[in-house]
Amino acid sequence: ETLPEELISEILSLLKVKSLLRFKCVNKSWNSLISDPFFVKMHLIKSSPNPHILLSSTYFSSTCNVGIHNPSTLRSLPENRSINLFPEVSKYKLMEKRCHIIGSCNGLTCLVISPSSRKNEFYLWNPATRWLSQKVGSFHRGRGRNTAFEFSFGYDNLIEKYKVVAFRPKEVRVFNIGDNVWRHVQSFPMEPYRYSYTYNQLNAGVYLKLNNSLNWFALGDNTRPYYYALQQFFIISLDLGTETYTHFLFPRGFEESVVRPIVCVLMECLCVSHYSKGFDFVIWQMKEFGVGESWMKLLKFDSHGVVNMLPLHVFENGDTLIFASCPNEITCYNSRENRLVRQTTVTNSIHINWFNVTHYVESLVSTY
Amino acid sequence: MAEEVSSQMNSLSISETNPSSSATISLVSGDDIVFKVEPTIAKEMETVQSFIDETDGKITTIPLPNISSHDLPYVIEYCEKSIAGKITKEFEAEFVKKLNNEEVKELFLAANYLNIKKLLDFLSQVIADRIANKSVEYVRRYFGIENDFTPEEEAKLREELAWTFTGVDPDDEDEN
């Protein structure tokens, strides 16, 4: 007995990309179904609630190495063992030139290559389908001022276009991929803090929960970078549709912090993590995007001397997967016992770019 | 397998002899077997419920020509668990363990016909899991699909997608 096509597509939308690509060989109608934009979108929506974690090597490595990891797999690693997070280096060895990933949306990652110190070129790459675009844009810094630009990558749901944001103090430009024009937009009311974990997945593609925005951590007074008081901390949010900014205050109950807080996304919500004075690790979650009253304390536990923790994933049972950099470790917070329970040492000859850890969803998307 | 099915039918006929409400619904399978169920079960089946609603509850015997007496007890069992809030991962694993590929497909069609969203979603996942790592040939057999590519077209496509053919499970021929 054969199944009607709408039921077939329902089933296929649950499969991984590799299986789907193989099943293009089943017959002509499966081949066209799996390439159909409507199906591609349906598959993306089904795969979006299960993001992977994408790690890439630092800009200074000679090739771009990428490791894509399922949070559940990382959690179930045996205790007190070591793991190489770039196991299949050659598979993702993209280009011989220096390049790095500035973000990921809808299964596409945005790669930047710098043929010279003043020039950047952008490519889109889908690691699941192994599709790599032609050059989609380039950026010239021009002569004069020396400050280099930082880049972020996002997807504007309203016009369904991918955008690259280039910024440096007092200057912001936006590039719609496909348009080939860098537009000057209003500059940040408060500069994003450089070298903070910018988490470029803060605009999570088809998710509307984060309201089509890119978000950064900012200091109110940049002249006092080591003054870690609540009134110093802000989240700057760029609405990708209107290309205007808003800023959010940190939660009112936020305790004094001993290190700079980290802005991240957990369970599709904007979060802030930090170490309190007593070296407890605390995560706050903004339940409803942009609503200051919706901040709630997600968890707080004794860090037991584990430093530089970066929360990456929260599981359904409340457990949290955490990366600690320097020394590199994967740690799990167990919600039942309210403590860190296990650690896996990361062994890589390649340095992880901790500023660009990104959430990644598998998709068939190969257009822009 | 046959024994399990009949034991389920027994449990159903017990509930028939102890009617908790007068408005029991009779579902008639395609092969003319009557299954008496509580109205709450019928509510889970959108197709059945809308039939009852349309007739203002006057008609309580509902023919389901597309569903066999083999499949219907499974559907009823799932709905009972669902109402009781007892759909657990363990229950679901036990539930599908008894079913071969053909039965899963039939049940999937039944869930679609009866419009039971939860069962449909669950069975989609079951089928997806069963084919995920399988070969193209296995999938054709599973869904009864004719290959309409010319040998040249297929060879070309397979060559382009060669990397997706690694790590595929061997076909198990005992399934049908």
Short mmCIF file of N, CA and C in Angstrom, two decimals, chain A residues 194-273:
data_model
loop_
_atom_site.label_atom_id
_atom_site.label_comp_id
_atom_site.label_asym_id
_atom_site.label_seq_id
_atom_site.Cartn_x
_atom_site.Cartn_y
_atom_site.Cartn_z
N ARG A 194 33.70 44.49 22.54
CA ARG A 194 34.54 43.64 21.70
C ARG A 194 35.05 42.46 22.50
N TYR A 195 35.22 41.40 21.83
CA TYR A 195 35.77 40.19 22.45
C TYR A 195 34.88 39.62 23.54
N SER A 196 33.63 40.05 23.58
CA SER A 196 32.72 39.33 24.46
C SER A 196 32.24 38.15 23.63
N TYR A 197 31.69 37.17 24.29
CA TYR A 197 31.16 36.05 23.53
C TYR A 197 29.92 36.54 22.82
N THR A 198 30.05 36.89 21.57
CA THR A 198 28.95 37.56 20.90
C THR A 198 27.84 36.60 20.51
N TYR A 199 28.12 35.32 20.44
CA TYR A 199 27.08 34.35 20.15
C TYR A 199 26.29 34.77 18.92
N ASN A 200 26.85 34.56 17.81
CA ASN A 200 26.21 35.08 16.62
C ASN A 200 24.90 34.42 16.26
N GLN A 201 24.53 33.39 16.98
CA GLN A 201 23.24 32.78 16.70
C GLN A 201 22.12 33.54 17.36
N LEU A 202 22.43 34.67 17.98
CA LEU A 202 21.39 35.38 18.71
C LEU A 202 20.21 35.76 17.83
N ASN A 203 20.43 35.85 16.53
CA ASN A 203 19.29 35.89 15.64
C ASN A 203 19.14 34.47 15.14
N ALA A 204 18.09 33.80 15.56
CA ALA A 204 18.03 32.37 15.28
C ALA A 204 17.19 32.02 14.06
N GLY A 205 17.33 32.78 12.99
CA GLY A 205 16.70 32.40 11.74
C GLY A 205 15.19 32.37 11.81
N VAL A 206 14.61 31.19 11.55
CA VAL A 206 13.15 31.12 11.47
C VAL A 206 12.47 31.36 12.81
N TYR A 207 13.22 31.33 13.89
CA TYR A 207 12.60 31.63 15.17
C TYR A 207 12.12 33.06 15.20
N LEU A 208 10.93 33.27 15.64
CA LEU A 208 10.48 34.64 15.79
C LEU A 208 10.58 35.10 17.24
N LYS A 209 10.91 34.16 18.12
CA LYS A 209 10.95 34.49 19.53
C LYS A 209 11.94 35.61 19.84
N LEU A 210 13.02 35.65 19.09
CA LEU A 210 14.01 36.69 19.35
C LEU A 210 13.76 37.92 18.48
N ASN A 211 12.53 37.96 17.93
CA ASN A 211 12.10 39.16 17.22
C ASN A 211 13.05 39.66 16.15
N ASN A 212 13.59 38.76 15.36
CA ASN A 212 14.33 39.20 14.20
C ASN A 212 15.50 40.12 14.55
N SER A 213 16.25 39.77 15.56
CA SER A 213 17.26 40.72 16.02
C SER A 213 18.63 40.07 16.19
N LEU A 214 19.65 40.91 16.16
CA LEU A 214 21.00 40.51 16.58
C LEU A 214 21.26 41.20 17.90
N ASN A 215 21.93 40.51 18.81
CA ASN A 215 22.10 41.06 20.15
C ASN A 215 23.55 40.98 20.62
N TRP A 216 23.97 42.02 21.31
CA TRP A 216 25.33 42.04 21.83
C TRP A 216 25.35 42.52 23.28
N PHE A 217 26.41 42.17 23.94
CA PHE A 217 26.66 42.70 25.27
C PHE A 217 27.35 44.05 25.13
N ALA A 218 26.95 45.01 25.95
CA ALA A 218 27.58 46.34 25.87
C ALA A 218 27.85 46.88 27.26
N LEU A 219 28.91 47.69 27.34
CA LEU A 219 29.23 48.36 28.59
C LEU A 219 28.73 49.81 28.49
N GLY A 220 28.10 50.28 29.56
CA GLY A 220 27.60 51.65 29.55
C GLY A 220 28.73 52.66 29.46
N ASP A 221 29.81 52.38 30.15
CA ASP A 221 30.94 53.29 30.15
C ASP A 221 32.19 52.53 29.71
N ASN A 222 32.54 52.70 28.43
CA ASN A 222 33.65 51.96 27.85
C ASN A 222 35.01 52.37 28.41
N THR A 223 35.04 53.53 29.08
CA THR A 223 36.32 53.98 29.62
C THR A 223 36.65 53.25 30.92
N ARG A 224 35.66 52.52 31.45
CA ARG A 224 35.90 51.76 32.68
C ARG A 224 35.56 50.27 32.43
N PRO A 225 36.36 49.64 31.59
CA PRO A 225 36.02 48.27 31.18
C PRO A 225 36.06 47.25 32.31
N TYR A 226 36.73 47.57 33.42
CA TYR A 226 36.82 46.57 34.49
C TYR A 226 35.93 46.91 35.68
N TYR A 227 35.01 47.82 35.43
CA TYR A 227 34.06 48.20 36.47
C TYR A 227 32.81 47.36 36.27
N TYR A 228 32.68 46.29 37.07
CA TYR A 228 31.63 45.31 36.81
C TYR A 228 30.37 45.53 37.64
N ALA A 229 29.81 46.71 37.55
CA ALA A 229 28.59 46.97 38.32
C ALA A 229 27.38 46.88 37.41
N LEU A 230 26.26 46.60 38.03
CA LEU A 230 25.03 46.39 37.28
C LEU A 230 24.71 47.53 36.31
N GLN A 231 24.91 48.77 36.77
CA GLN A 231 24.53 49.90 35.91
C GLN A 231 25.44 50.02 34.68
N GLN A 232 26.50 49.21 34.64
CA GLN A 232 27.42 49.21 33.51
C GLN A 232 26.92 48.32 32.36
N PHE A 233 26.04 47.36 32.71
CA PHE A 233 25.76 46.27 31.77
C PHE A 233 24.47 46.49 30.97
N PHE A 234 24.58 46.27 29.66
CA PHE A 234 23.41 46.40 28.78
C PHE A 234 23.45 45.31 27.71
N ILE A 235 22.28 45.09 27.13
CA ILE A 235 22.23 44.28 25.92
C ILE A 235 21.74 45.21 24.82
N ILE A 236 22.53 45.24 23.75
CA ILE A 236 22.17 46.06 22.61
C ILE A 236 21.52 45.14 21.58
N SER A 237 20.39 45.56 21.07
CA SER A 237 19.65 44.72 20.14
C SER A 237 19.39 45.47 18.85
N LEU A 238 19.81 44.88 17.74
CA LEU A 238 19.57 45.49 16.44
C LEU A 238 18.42 44.75 15.77
N ASP A 239 17.34 45.45 15.50
CA ASP A 239 16.21 44.86 14.78
C ASP A 239 16.59 44.78 13.30
N LEU A 240 16.66 43.57 12.79
CA LEU A 240 17.14 43.41 11.41
C LEU A 240 16.14 43.90 10.37
N GLY A 241 14.89 43.99 10.77
CA GLY A 241 13.86 44.47 9.84
C GLY A 241 13.92 45.98 9.71
N THR A 242 13.85 46.68 10.84
CA THR A 242 13.82 48.14 10.79
C THR A 242 15.22 48.74 10.82
N GLU A 243 16.21 47.92 11.16
CA GLU A 243 17.59 48.37 11.30
C GLU A 243 17.71 49.51 12.31
N THR A 244 16.98 49.36 13.40
CA THR A 244 17.07 50.31 14.51
C THR A 244 17.43 49.53 15.78
N TYR A 245 17.84 50.28 16.80
CA TYR A 245 18.35 49.64 18.02
C TYR A 245 17.40 49.80 19.20
N THR A 246 17.49 48.86 20.10
CA THR A 246 16.94 49.05 21.43
C THR A 246 17.99 48.53 22.39
N HIS A 247 17.88 48.90 23.66
CA HIS A 247 18.78 48.29 24.61
C HIS A 247 18.00 47.80 25.81
N PHE A 248 18.47 46.73 26.41
CA PHE A 248 17.79 46.14 27.57
C PHE A 248 18.69 46.24 28.79
N LEU A 249 18.06 46.47 29.92
CA LEU A 249 18.80 46.48 31.18
C LEU A 249 18.95 45.06 31.67
N PHE A 250 19.94 44.85 32.48
CA PHE A 250 20.12 43.54 33.11
C PHE A 250 19.06 43.35 34.20
N PRO A 251 18.83 42.10 34.62
CA PRO A 251 17.80 41.85 35.64
C PRO A 251 18.05 42.64 36.92
N ARG A 252 16.97 43.05 37.55
CA ARG A 252 17.07 43.88 38.74
C ARG A 252 17.78 43.15 39.89
N GLY A 253 17.54 41.87 40.00
CA GLY A 253 18.15 41.12 41.11
C GLY A 253 19.58 40.67 40.84
N PHE A 254 20.17 41.16 39.75
CA PHE A 254 21.51 40.77 39.35
C PHE A 254 22.52 41.15 40.43
N GLU A 255 23.24 40.13 40.90
CA GLU A 255 24.20 40.40 41.96
C GLU A 255 25.49 40.97 41.39
N GLU A 256 26.29 41.47 42.23
CA GLU A 256 27.59 41.97 41.81
C GLU A 256 28.37 40.85 41.12
N SER A 257 29.10 41.19 40.11
CA SER A 257 29.76 40.19 39.30
C SER A 257 31.27 40.29 39.45
N VAL A 258 31.95 39.16 39.46
CA VAL A 258 33.41 39.22 39.57
C VAL A 258 34.08 39.22 38.21
N VAL A 259 33.37 38.77 37.18
CA VAL A 259 33.90 38.84 35.82
C VAL A 259 32.85 39.45 34.92
N ARG A 260 33.23 39.70 33.70
CA ARG A 260 32.30 40.29 32.75
C ARG A 260 31.21 39.25 32.42
N PRO A 261 29.94 39.62 32.46
CA PRO A 261 28.88 38.65 32.15
C PRO A 261 28.90 38.25 30.68
N ILE A 262 28.22 37.14 30.39
CA ILE A 262 28.14 36.64 29.02
C ILE A 262 26.68 36.66 28.59
N VAL A 263 26.43 37.20 27.40
CA VAL A 263 25.07 37.18 26.84
C VAL A 263 24.99 35.99 25.91
N CYS A 264 23.97 35.16 26.05
CA CYS A 264 23.84 33.98 25.21
C CYS A 264 22.38 33.64 24.99
N VAL A 265 22.13 32.61 24.23
CA VAL A 265 20.76 32.16 23.99
C VAL A 265 20.62 30.72 24.48
N LEU A 266 19.64 30.50 25.34
CA LEU A 266 19.34 29.15 25.81
C LEU A 266 17.83 28.96 25.71
N MET A 267 17.40 27.84 25.24
CA MET A 267 15.98 27.55 25.08
C MET A 267 15.25 28.67 24.34
N GLU A 268 15.88 29.16 23.30
CA GLU A 268 15.33 30.21 22.44
C GLU A 268 15.15 31.54 23.14
N CYS A 269 15.71 31.70 24.33
CA CYS A 269 15.56 32.97 25.04
C CYS A 269 16.93 33.59 25.30
N LEU A 270 16.92 34.91 25.34
CA LEU A 270 18.13 35.64 25.67
C LEU A 270 18.50 35.36 27.13
N CYS A 271 19.76 35.06 27.38
CA CYS A 271 20.20 34.75 28.74
C CYS A 271 21.47 35.51 29.07
N VAL A 272 21.72 35.64 30.34
CA VAL A 272 22.95 36.27 30.82
C VAL A 272 23.56 35.35 31.88
N SER A 273 24.85 35.06 31.73
CA SER A 273 25.47 34.26 32.78
C SER A 273 26.62 35.05 33.39
#
